[in-house]
Coordinates of C-alpha atoms in Angstrom, one line a residue:
Chain A
M1 CA 177.3 42.9 -68.1
T2 CA 179.9 40.3 -67.5
N3 CA 180.4 36.8 -68.7
P4 CA 183.2 35.4 -66.7
V5 CA 185.0 32.3 -68.0
V6 CA 187.3 32.0 -65.0
E7 CA 186.3 33.0 -61.5
T8 CA 187.9 32.4 -58.1
H9 CA 186.3 33.3 -54.8
N10 CA 188.6 33.6 -51.8
L11 CA 190.8 30.8 -53.3
S12 CA 193.5 29.6 -51.0
V13 CA 196.0 26.8 -51.1
Y14 CA 198.4 25.9 -48.3
Y15 CA 201.2 23.4 -48.6
G16 CA 201.4 22.2 -45.1
R17 CA 202.2 25.3 -43.1
H18 CA 203.4 27.2 -46.2
R19 CA 201.3 29.6 -48.1
G20 CA 200.6 28.9 -51.7
I21 CA 197.9 31.4 -52.4
E22 CA 195.5 33.2 -50.1
D23 CA 192.1 34.6 -50.7
V24 CA 192.6 35.1 -54.4
N25 CA 189.5 36.7 -56.1
L26 CA 189.7 37.1 -59.8
S27 CA 187.5 37.1 -62.8
V28 CA 188.4 36.6 -66.5
E29 CA 185.8 37.5 -69.1
Q30 CA 185.1 35.6 -72.2
G31 CA 187.2 36.7 -75.2
E32 CA 189.8 38.3 -72.9
V33 CA 193.5 37.7 -72.8
F34 CA 194.4 37.9 -69.1
G35 CA 198.0 38.1 -68.0
F36 CA 198.9 36.7 -64.6
L37 CA 202.1 38.3 -63.4
G38 CA 204.3 37.6 -60.5
P39 CA 207.8 36.4 -59.6
N40 CA 208.7 32.8 -59.0
G41 CA 206.8 31.4 -56.0
A42 CA 204.2 34.1 -56.0
G43 CA 201.4 31.6 -56.7
K44 CA 200.7 31.8 -60.5
T45 CA 201.3 28.1 -61.2
T46 CA 199.4 27.1 -58.0
T47 CA 196.4 29.1 -59.2
Q48 CA 196.5 27.5 -62.6
R49 CA 196.8 24.0 -61.2
V50 CA 193.8 24.6 -59.0
L51 CA 191.8 25.7 -62.1
L52 CA 192.7 22.3 -63.7
D53 CA 192.0 20.4 -60.5
V54 CA 195.6 19.1 -60.4
I55 CA 195.7 20.6 -56.9
H56 CA 192.7 20.8 -54.6
P57 CA 192.1 24.2 -52.9
S58 CA 192.5 24.5 -49.2
G59 CA 189.7 27.0 -49.2
G60 CA 187.5 29.0 -51.5
Q61 CA 186.2 28.1 -54.9
A62 CA 187.5 28.1 -58.5
M63 CA 185.0 28.1 -61.3
I64 CA 185.4 27.9 -65.1
F65 CA 182.5 28.4 -67.5
G66 CA 180.3 28.9 -64.4
R67 CA 181.1 25.4 -63.2
D68 CA 183.0 24.2 -60.1
C69 CA 186.5 23.1 -61.1
Q70 CA 186.6 20.3 -58.5
K71 CA 183.1 18.9 -59.0
E72 CA 182.9 19.2 -62.7
G73 CA 186.5 19.1 -63.7
V74 CA 186.2 16.5 -66.4
D75 CA 183.6 18.4 -68.4
I76 CA 185.5 21.7 -67.9
R77 CA 188.8 20.3 -69.1
K78 CA 187.2 19.1 -72.3
R79 CA 187.1 22.8 -73.2
I80 CA 190.6 23.7 -72.0
G81 CA 194.0 23.7 -73.6
Y82 CA 196.9 23.7 -71.1
L83 CA 200.6 24.3 -71.3
P84 CA 202.4 23.7 -68.1
G85 CA 205.3 25.9 -67.0
E86 CA 207.5 22.9 -66.4
L87 CA 206.7 20.9 -69.5
S88 CA 207.8 17.3 -69.3
L89 CA 207.2 14.8 -72.1
Y90 CA 207.5 11.1 -72.5
R91 CA 211.1 10.7 -73.7
N92 CA 210.6 7.8 -76.0
M93 CA 207.4 8.9 -77.7
K94 CA 207.3 10.5 -81.0
G95 CA 205.9 14.0 -81.2
M96 CA 203.0 13.1 -83.4
A97 CA 202.1 10.0 -81.3
F98 CA 202.0 12.2 -78.2
L99 CA 199.7 14.7 -79.8
D100 CA 197.5 11.9 -81.1
M101 CA 197.3 10.4 -77.6
L102 CA 196.3 13.8 -76.1
A103 CA 193.7 14.4 -78.8
S104 CA 192.2 11.0 -78.2
L105 CA 192.1 11.7 -74.4
H106 CA 190.2 14.9 -75.3
E107 CA 187.9 12.7 -77.4
K108 CA 188.3 15.2 -80.3
V109 CA 189.1 14.7 -83.9
L110 CA 191.9 17.1 -84.9
D111 CA 191.5 19.5 -87.7
P112 CA 194.4 18.4 -89.9
T113 CA 194.7 21.7 -91.7
Y114 CA 195.0 23.7 -88.5
L115 CA 197.4 21.1 -87.1
R116 CA 199.6 21.4 -90.2
Q117 CA 199.5 25.2 -89.9
L118 CA 200.7 25.0 -86.3
F119 CA 203.6 22.8 -87.3
E120 CA 204.5 25.1 -90.2
R121 CA 204.2 28.3 -88.2
L122 CA 206.2 27.0 -85.3
D123 CA 208.7 25.3 -87.6
L124 CA 208.2 21.9 -85.9
D125 CA 208.9 18.4 -87.2
P126 CA 206.5 16.2 -85.1
S127 CA 208.0 12.9 -86.4
R128 CA 210.9 12.8 -84.1
R129 CA 211.2 11.3 -80.6
M130 CA 210.9 13.6 -77.6
K131 CA 214.4 12.8 -76.4
E132 CA 215.8 14.1 -79.7
Y133 CA 214.1 17.5 -79.4
S134 CA 215.8 20.6 -78.1
R135 CA 214.2 22.4 -75.2
G136 CA 212.6 24.9 -77.6
N137 CA 211.1 22.1 -79.8
K138 CA 209.7 20.4 -76.7
Q139 CA 208.0 23.7 -75.8
K140 CA 206.6 23.8 -79.4
I141 CA 205.1 20.4 -78.9
G142 CA 203.5 21.7 -75.7
I143 CA 202.2 24.7 -77.5
V144 CA 200.7 22.6 -80.3
A145 CA 199.1 20.3 -77.7
A146 CA 197.5 23.3 -76.0
F147 CA 196.2 25.0 -79.2
M148 CA 195.4 22.0 -81.5
N149 CA 191.9 21.3 -80.1
K150 CA 190.9 25.0 -80.5
P151 CA 189.8 25.1 -76.9
D152 CA 187.4 27.7 -75.5
L153 CA 190.0 28.5 -72.7
L154 CA 193.7 28.4 -73.0
I155 CA 195.8 28.2 -69.8
L156 CA 199.4 28.9 -70.6
D157 CA 202.1 29.0 -68.1
E158 CA 205.2 30.8 -69.5
P159 CA 204.3 29.9 -73.1
T160 CA 207.3 31.5 -74.7
S161 CA 209.9 30.0 -72.3
G162 CA 212.8 28.6 -74.2
L163 CA 211.7 29.9 -77.6
D164 CA 213.7 32.1 -79.9
P165 CA 212.3 35.6 -80.5
L166 CA 210.8 34.7 -83.9
V167 CA 208.8 31.8 -82.4
Q168 CA 207.9 33.9 -79.4
Q169 CA 206.3 36.3 -81.9
T170 CA 204.4 33.5 -83.6
V171 CA 203.1 32.3 -80.2
M172 CA 201.9 35.8 -79.4
E173 CA 200.2 35.9 -82.8
L174 CA 198.4 32.6 -82.1
V175 CA 197.2 34.1 -78.8
Q176 CA 196.0 37.1 -80.6
E177 CA 194.1 34.9 -83.1
V178 CA 192.4 33.0 -80.2
K179 CA 191.3 36.3 -78.8
E180 CA 189.9 37.4 -82.2
D181 CA 188.1 34.1 -82.3
G182 CA 186.2 35.2 -79.1
R183 CA 188.0 32.6 -77.0
T184 CA 189.8 33.2 -73.8
V185 CA 193.4 33.1 -72.7
F186 CA 194.7 33.0 -69.2
F187 CA 198.5 33.2 -69.2
S188 CA 201.4 33.9 -67.0
S189 CA 204.7 35.2 -68.3
H190 CA 207.9 36.8 -67.1
I191 CA 208.3 38.6 -70.4
L192 CA 206.3 41.8 -69.6
P193 CA 206.6 43.4 -73.1
E194 CA 204.7 40.4 -74.6
V195 CA 202.1 40.6 -71.8
Q196 CA 201.7 44.3 -72.6
A197 CA 201.4 43.5 -76.3
V198 CA 198.6 40.9 -76.1
C199 CA 196.8 41.2 -72.8
D200 CA 193.6 43.1 -72.2
R201 CA 194.0 42.9 -68.4
V202 CA 196.6 41.8 -66.0
G203 CA 196.5 40.5 -62.4
I204 CA 199.6 41.0 -60.3
I205 CA 200.2 38.4 -57.6
R206 CA 202.7 38.8 -54.8
E207 CA 203.4 36.3 -52.0
G208 CA 200.1 34.5 -52.7
H209 CA 197.9 37.6 -52.7
L210 CA 196.4 39.1 -55.8
I211 CA 197.3 42.8 -55.3
K212 CA 196.0 44.3 -58.4
T213 CA 193.8 43.5 -61.4
E214 CA 193.6 46.2 -64.0
R215 CA 193.3 46.9 -67.7
I216 CA 196.7 47.3 -69.3
E217 CA 195.9 50.9 -70.5
A218 CA 194.6 51.9 -67.1
L219 CA 197.6 50.4 -65.4
T220 CA 200.1 52.1 -67.6
T221 CA 198.4 55.5 -67.5
Q222 CA 197.2 55.6 -64.0
S223 CA 199.9 54.1 -61.9
F224 CA 202.4 56.9 -62.2
K225 CA 203.7 59.3 -64.7
R226 CA 207.3 59.7 -65.6
L227 CA 208.4 63.3 -66.0
H228 CA 211.7 64.5 -67.3
L229 CA 212.2 68.2 -66.5
T230 CA 215.0 70.2 -68.1
L231 CA 215.7 73.3 -66.0
E232 CA 217.9 76.4 -66.5
T233 CA 219.2 76.3 -63.0
I234 CA 220.0 73.1 -61.2
P235 CA 217.7 72.8 -58.1
P236 CA 218.8 71.5 -54.7
T237 CA 218.8 67.7 -54.3
D238 CA 215.8 67.9 -52.0
A239 CA 213.7 70.3 -54.2
F240 CA 211.3 67.5 -55.3
A241 CA 211.0 65.7 -52.0
L242 CA 207.3 65.9 -52.2
E243 CA 204.6 63.4 -51.2
G244 CA 203.8 61.1 -54.2
V245 CA 206.9 62.2 -56.1
T246 CA 210.2 60.2 -56.4
E247 CA 213.3 61.6 -58.0
T248 CA 214.8 58.7 -60.0
G249 CA 217.8 60.4 -61.4
R250 CA 219.6 63.6 -62.8
D251 CA 221.4 64.1 -66.0
D252 CA 223.1 67.5 -66.1
H253 CA 220.1 69.9 -66.1
T254 CA 217.5 67.2 -66.5
I255 CA 215.7 65.9 -63.4
M256 CA 213.9 62.5 -63.8
L257 CA 210.8 62.1 -61.6
E258 CA 208.1 59.5 -61.1
V259 CA 204.9 61.3 -60.1
R260 CA 202.0 59.4 -58.5
D261 CA 200.3 62.5 -57.1
G262 CA 200.7 66.3 -57.0
L263 CA 201.8 67.1 -60.6
S264 CA 200.8 70.7 -60.2
Q265 CA 203.0 71.0 -57.1
V266 CA 205.9 69.6 -59.1
I267 CA 205.4 72.3 -61.7
E268 CA 205.2 75.0 -59.0
V269 CA 208.4 73.8 -57.5
A270 CA 210.1 73.7 -60.9
M271 CA 209.0 77.1 -62.2
P272 CA 211.5 79.2 -60.3
F273 CA 214.4 77.2 -61.8
G274 CA 213.2 78.0 -65.3
I275 CA 211.7 75.1 -67.2
T276 CA 213.2 74.7 -70.7
D277 CA 211.7 71.3 -71.6
I278 CA 209.2 68.8 -70.3
D279 CA 209.2 65.2 -71.5
T280 CA 206.8 62.4 -70.4
P281 CA 208.3 59.1 -71.6
P282 CA 205.7 56.2 -71.6
V283 CA 205.7 54.0 -68.6
T284 CA 206.0 50.3 -69.5
L285 CA 204.3 47.4 -67.7
E286 CA 207.6 46.2 -66.6
E287 CA 208.2 49.4 -64.7
I288 CA 204.8 49.3 -63.1
F289 CA 205.3 45.7 -62.2
L290 CA 208.6 46.5 -60.5
A291 CA 207.0 49.4 -58.8
F292 CA 204.5 47.1 -57.2
Y293 CA 207.2 44.9 -55.9
D294 CA 209.6 47.6 -54.7
R295 CA 207.6 50.5 -53.5
K296 CA 204.1 49.4 -52.4
P297 CA 203.2 48.0 -49.0
N298 CA 201.7 44.6 -48.8
G299 CA 198.6 45.3 -50.8
V300 CA 195.0 44.2 -50.3
N301 CA 193.1 42.4 -52.9
H302 CA 191.8 45.0 -55.4
H303 CA 189.2 43.0 -57.2
A304 CA 188.5 44.7 -60.5
Chain B
M1 CA 191.1 6.4 -72.7
L2 CA 192.3 3.2 -74.3
N3 CA 195.1 5.2 -75.8
L4 CA 196.4 5.8 -72.3
L5 CA 196.4 2.0 -71.7
K6 CA 198.1 1.5 -75.0
H7 CA 200.7 4.0 -74.1
E8 CA 201.3 2.4 -70.7
V9 CA 201.9 -1.0 -72.3
F10 CA 203.7 0.1 -75.5
S11 CA 206.1 2.4 -73.7
R12 CA 207.3 -0.7 -71.7
R13 CA 207.7 -3.0 -74.7
W14 CA 211.4 -3.1 -74.3
A15 CA 211.1 -3.8 -70.6
I16 CA 208.7 -6.7 -71.4
I17 CA 211.2 -8.1 -73.9
G18 CA 214.3 -7.4 -71.8
W19 CA 213.0 -8.8 -68.6
G20 CA 211.4 -11.7 -70.5
I21 CA 214.6 -12.7 -72.2
A22 CA 216.9 -12.0 -69.1
L23 CA 214.7 -14.1 -66.8
T24 CA 214.3 -16.8 -69.3
M25 CA 218.1 -17.0 -69.8
F26 CA 218.6 -17.1 -66.0
G27 CA 216.0 -19.8 -65.5
S28 CA 217.1 -21.8 -68.5
M29 CA 220.7 -21.8 -67.4
Y30 CA 219.8 -23.5 -64.1
I31 CA 217.4 -25.9 -65.7
A32 CA 220.0 -26.9 -68.3
I33 CA 222.9 -27.4 -65.9
Y34 CA 221.0 -29.4 -63.2
P35 CA 221.5 -32.8 -64.8
E36 CA 225.3 -32.2 -64.8
F37 CA 225.3 -31.6 -61.0
A38 CA 222.3 -33.7 -59.9
S39 CA 224.3 -35.9 -57.5
E40 CA 226.1 -33.0 -55.9
M41 CA 222.8 -31.2 -55.5
Q42 CA 221.3 -34.1 -53.7
G43 CA 224.3 -34.0 -51.3
L44 CA 223.6 -30.3 -50.5
A45 CA 219.9 -30.8 -50.0
G46 CA 220.1 -31.0 -46.2
I47 CA 221.7 -27.5 -45.7
A48 CA 219.4 -25.3 -43.7
I49 CA 219.8 -22.2 -45.9
Y50 CA 218.1 -24.1 -48.7
R51 CA 215.3 -25.0 -46.4
A52 CA 215.0 -21.5 -45.3
M53 CA 214.7 -20.3 -48.9
G54 CA 212.1 -23.0 -49.4
M55 CA 214.4 -24.7 -51.9
D56 CA 214.1 -28.4 -52.7
I57 CA 217.2 -29.2 -54.7
A58 CA 217.2 -33.0 -54.1
S59 CA 215.1 -33.7 -57.2
F60 CA 215.0 -32.1 -60.6
A61 CA 211.4 -31.2 -60.2
G62 CA 212.1 -29.6 -56.8
F63 CA 215.1 -27.7 -58.3
I64 CA 213.0 -26.3 -61.2
A65 CA 210.3 -25.2 -58.7
S66 CA 212.9 -23.6 -56.4
V67 CA 214.8 -21.8 -59.1
A68 CA 212.4 -21.1 -62.0
V69 CA 209.1 -20.9 -60.2
Q70 CA 210.3 -19.2 -57.0
I71 CA 213.4 -17.1 -57.7
L72 CA 212.4 -15.7 -61.1
P73 CA 209.1 -14.1 -59.9
I74 CA 210.9 -12.8 -56.8
I75 CA 213.4 -11.0 -59.0
F76 CA 210.7 -9.8 -61.4
G77 CA 208.8 -8.4 -58.4
V78 CA 211.5 -5.8 -57.9
Y79 CA 210.7 -4.5 -61.4
V80 CA 207.0 -4.5 -60.6
I81 CA 207.7 -2.4 -57.5
M82 CA 209.7 0.1 -59.6
A83 CA 207.1 0.3 -62.3
G84 CA 204.2 0.5 -59.8
T85 CA 205.7 3.5 -58.0
G86 CA 207.1 5.0 -61.2
T87 CA 203.9 5.2 -63.0
L88 CA 202.4 7.5 -60.4
A89 CA 205.0 9.0 -58.1
G90 CA 207.7 8.8 -60.7
E91 CA 205.7 10.5 -63.4
E92 CA 204.5 13.1 -60.8
E93 CA 208.1 13.9 -60.0
N94 CA 209.3 14.1 -63.6
G95 CA 206.3 16.2 -64.6
T96 CA 204.6 14.0 -67.2
L97 CA 201.6 13.3 -65.0
E98 CA 200.6 16.9 -64.8
L99 CA 199.7 17.1 -68.5
V100 CA 197.7 13.8 -68.2
M101 CA 195.9 15.2 -65.2
A102 CA 194.9 18.2 -67.2
M103 CA 193.1 16.0 -69.7
P104 CA 189.3 15.5 -69.4
L105 CA 189.7 12.2 -67.5
H106 CA 188.4 11.1 -64.1
R107 CA 191.3 10.3 -61.8
W108 CA 190.0 6.8 -61.2
K109 CA 190.2 6.2 -64.9
I110 CA 193.9 7.3 -65.0
L111 CA 194.7 5.1 -62.1
A112 CA 192.8 2.1 -63.6
M113 CA 194.4 2.5 -67.0
K114 CA 197.9 2.6 -65.4
A115 CA 197.2 -0.4 -63.2
L116 CA 195.7 -2.4 -66.0
G117 CA 198.6 -1.5 -68.3
L118 CA 201.1 -2.7 -65.8
M119 CA 199.1 -5.9 -65.1
I120 CA 199.3 -6.6 -68.8
V121 CA 203.0 -5.9 -68.8
A122 CA 203.6 -8.3 -65.9
L123 CA 201.5 -11.0 -67.6
L124 CA 203.2 -10.7 -71.0
T125 CA 206.6 -10.9 -69.3
L126 CA 205.6 -14.0 -67.3
V127 CA 204.3 -15.5 -70.5
I128 CA 207.6 -15.0 -72.2
V129 CA 209.5 -16.4 -69.3
G130 CA 207.0 -19.3 -69.0
V131 CA 207.4 -20.2 -72.7
G132 CA 211.1 -19.7 -72.7
C133 CA 211.8 -21.9 -69.6
S134 CA 209.3 -24.5 -70.8
L135 CA 211.1 -24.8 -74.1
T136 CA 214.4 -25.2 -72.3
L137 CA 212.8 -27.9 -70.2
G138 CA 211.7 -29.6 -73.4
L139 CA 215.3 -29.7 -74.6
V140 CA 216.6 -31.0 -71.3
K141 CA 213.9 -33.6 -71.1
Q142 CA 215.4 -35.3 -74.2
T143 CA 218.3 -36.4 -72.0
T144 CA 217.0 -36.2 -68.5
E145 CA 214.0 -37.8 -67.0
T146 CA 211.4 -35.7 -65.1
D147 CA 207.7 -35.8 -64.5
V148 CA 207.4 -32.1 -64.9
T149 CA 205.7 -31.4 -68.2
L150 CA 206.1 -28.3 -70.3
P151 CA 202.5 -27.1 -69.7
Q152 CA 202.9 -27.6 -66.0
L153 CA 206.0 -25.4 -65.9
F154 CA 204.3 -22.8 -68.0
V155 CA 201.2 -22.7 -65.8
A156 CA 203.4 -22.5 -62.7
M157 CA 205.4 -19.6 -64.1
V158 CA 202.3 -17.6 -65.2
G159 CA 200.8 -18.5 -61.8
A160 CA 203.0 -15.8 -60.3
W161 CA 200.8 -13.2 -61.9
P162 CA 198.4 -12.8 -59.0
L163 CA 201.4 -12.2 -56.7
M164 CA 202.7 -9.6 -59.2
V165 CA 199.3 -7.9 -59.3
A166 CA 199.2 -7.7 -55.5
I167 CA 202.7 -6.3 -55.3
L168 CA 201.8 -3.8 -58.1
T169 CA 198.7 -2.4 -56.4
M170 CA 200.5 -2.2 -53.1
S171 CA 203.3 -0.2 -54.8
M172 CA 200.7 2.1 -56.4
F173 CA 199.0 2.6 -53.1
F174 CA 202.3 3.7 -51.4
A175 CA 203.0 5.9 -54.4
T176 CA 199.7 7.7 -53.8
V177 CA 200.3 8.2 -50.1
M178 CA 204.0 8.9 -49.8
P179 CA 205.4 12.3 -50.7
S180 CA 208.1 10.9 -53.0
R181 CA 208.8 7.9 -55.2
M182 CA 212.0 7.1 -53.3
L183 CA 210.1 6.7 -50.1
A184 CA 207.4 4.6 -51.7
V185 CA 210.1 2.3 -53.2
T186 CA 211.9 2.1 -49.9
V187 CA 208.8 1.1 -48.0
M188 CA 207.8 -1.5 -50.7
I189 CA 211.3 -3.0 -50.9
A190 CA 211.4 -3.2 -47.0
F191 CA 208.0 -4.9 -47.1
Y192 CA 209.2 -7.3 -49.8
L193 CA 212.3 -8.3 -47.8
V194 CA 210.5 -8.6 -44.5
S195 CA 207.9 -10.7 -46.2
Y196 CA 210.6 -13.0 -47.6
L197 CA 212.3 -13.1 -44.2
L198 CA 209.1 -14.2 -42.4
Q199 CA 208.6 -16.9 -44.9
S200 CA 212.2 -18.1 -44.4
I201 CA 212.0 -18.0 -40.6
A202 CA 208.7 -19.9 -40.7
A203 CA 210.4 -22.6 -42.9
L204 CA 213.3 -23.0 -40.5
V205 CA 211.7 -22.7 -37.0
E206 CA 208.8 -25.1 -36.5
S207 CA 207.4 -23.1 -33.6
L208 CA 207.2 -20.0 -35.7
E209 CA 205.5 -21.6 -38.6
G210 CA 202.3 -19.7 -38.0
I211 CA 204.0 -16.3 -38.9
K212 CA 204.1 -17.4 -42.6
V213 CA 200.5 -16.2 -43.1
L214 CA 201.9 -12.7 -42.7
S215 CA 204.1 -13.1 -45.7
I216 CA 202.8 -12.4 -49.1
F217 CA 204.9 -15.2 -50.5
N218 CA 202.9 -17.7 -48.4
Y219 CA 200.1 -17.3 -51.0
F220 CA 202.4 -18.3 -53.9
D221 CA 203.2 -22.0 -54.3
S222 CA 206.7 -22.6 -55.5
T223 CA 207.0 -26.2 -54.4
T224 CA 206.7 -29.3 -56.6
A225 CA 203.0 -29.4 -55.6
V226 CA 202.4 -26.6 -58.1
F227 CA 203.3 -29.1 -60.9
E228 CA 201.2 -31.9 -59.5
E229 CA 198.2 -30.0 -58.1
G230 CA 198.2 -26.8 -60.2
I231 CA 197.6 -23.3 -58.9
K232 CA 195.7 -23.1 -55.6
F233 CA 192.7 -21.0 -56.1
G234 CA 192.5 -20.2 -52.4
D235 CA 195.9 -18.5 -52.7
V236 CA 194.9 -16.7 -55.8
A237 CA 191.8 -15.4 -54.1
V238 CA 193.9 -14.1 -51.2
L239 CA 196.3 -12.3 -53.5
L240 CA 193.5 -10.8 -55.6
T241 CA 191.7 -9.7 -52.5
I242 CA 194.9 -7.9 -51.4
A243 CA 195.2 -6.4 -54.9
V244 CA 191.6 -5.1 -54.9
A245 CA 191.9 -3.7 -51.4
F246 CA 195.1 -1.8 -52.2
F247 CA 193.7 -0.6 -55.5
G248 CA 190.7 0.7 -53.6
L249 CA 193.0 2.5 -51.1
A250 CA 195.1 3.8 -53.9
L251 CA 192.0 5.2 -55.6
V252 CA 190.9 7.0 -52.4
F253 CA 194.3 8.6 -51.9
F254 CA 194.9 9.4 -55.5
E255 CA 191.5 11.2 -55.7
Q256 CA 192.7 13.4 -52.8
R257 CA 196.3 13.9 -53.8
N258 CA 197.6 17.3 -54.8
I259 CA 199.6 16.3 -57.8
T260 CA 203.0 17.9 -58.2
V261 CA 203.1 18.9 -54.5
G262 CA 204.7 15.9 -52.8
E263 CA 203.0 15.9 -49.4
W264 CA 201.7 13.5 -46.9
P265 CA 197.9 13.2 -46.8
W266 CA 197.7 14.9 -43.3
Q267 CA 199.6 17.9 -44.6
R268 CA 196.7 18.9 -46.7
R269 CA 195.1 21.8 -45.0
R270 CA 191.4 22.9 -45.3
V271 CA 190.6 26.4 -44.1
Q272 CA 187.1 27.3 -42.8
A273 CA 185.0 29.4 -45.2

């Protein structure tokens, strides 16, 4: 049984002749933290802007809470907290005045205790003018603005950009708390270890196409295995030139392999050279992400 | 929603004060010095360029109308163009509009609050200039005789507001259609200059008098008649009709605009399902 909070059906955006996104189909369940991955220009921000009706789609449909983002955008946005990737704030406004203005536009009364907690945890003084803030502090204002209304859905575009590692950690904790609260987070990031740490599922977008959506565990266990074989005799360089197997390096008697398919075949090939040790280092999301970009052909839309 | 309006006005408080004081000083300077040069001014009255600019410098009342009532609003109009394009295209380019668009507000409300905010800014500025120039006239009247009263000058100055509103909504319209603020400003300034040129040519060449209806300045009285007869409601009606029409068009284009993209309306592509 599914209860999607975010859904897109064949969502496409073109900028004149240029492709923004093309036939993106994705679904984010309630209570899920969904990571949206892709390099600059892949279409992450475009997708998020369509969800907020900042950009109108050229084709397809975007829905949040089961409602059309274009037709019922105002009601939908009452339940959304948004942090843009290129955050820009009114220079002469004080931090607190800005947050008050956004809260009033949301027609919500802020929980002062929660707001104070956010300031303390992010180590933010909201009494200063925007132009006096560093880049990191501006980002903190944006984070508070997104979280302060306790929205049902958070859309965060590179939330930890410009923050120091300690505050990055705090932001990830906040995301985790939103998840524990049963609320939903849809966020994009270039920092893959943090995506791996907090996300339930990820979607990988390349050149406007969603090429994979998968649970983090499945992605890191199923995509490929890394195998370090230590052998008594050094095999010829082409010994492991097998289908589904890539030799990534050699270190003395240790052969480093990435195995997508045919593990038993690898062992069969290795046996005559005398296996003295087998190590299977964990594969990180970063490596999988890079593998999608370097080694796979232009993928089709695997809608999970 | 009113907070957005408050922000639009409050964030321009220094512009209101700055423009108000600067224009007051500019106008007051000319009002104050006229008595010293009255006879020389009368000698210059026949020069064509003054006629082209619609300036009547032969009398003190004509001079006040030409400098304070005509020139000051024309200068202020440039600020209105910058603010009208800046509040949409400018904020879109610097990124502040995106966060506002992500709020639970209808687009028409955002546009309306921004337009209303700038209309208030323009009105407040003109009120400051009107009060300031009238006070200067009050001082000058102690030594120089003129039929122009302080309330007449104040009303004439504030009477430029419908012109500012029309210019504002036109600027906002171009900001919703053009891909960049720079382009919107360029088009509006070109329109402004051509409008002024048409008015000037019509004043100089009798056979071309008819073209003045094409100039937006034709619907703004900056002659001594404005002191004697007050603001012409027919002109106000024309300017407000222009304002309503361009606000409506701005609304249509703003509803369809892909914010943050910077594209022409015809570049939006719709693919068949």
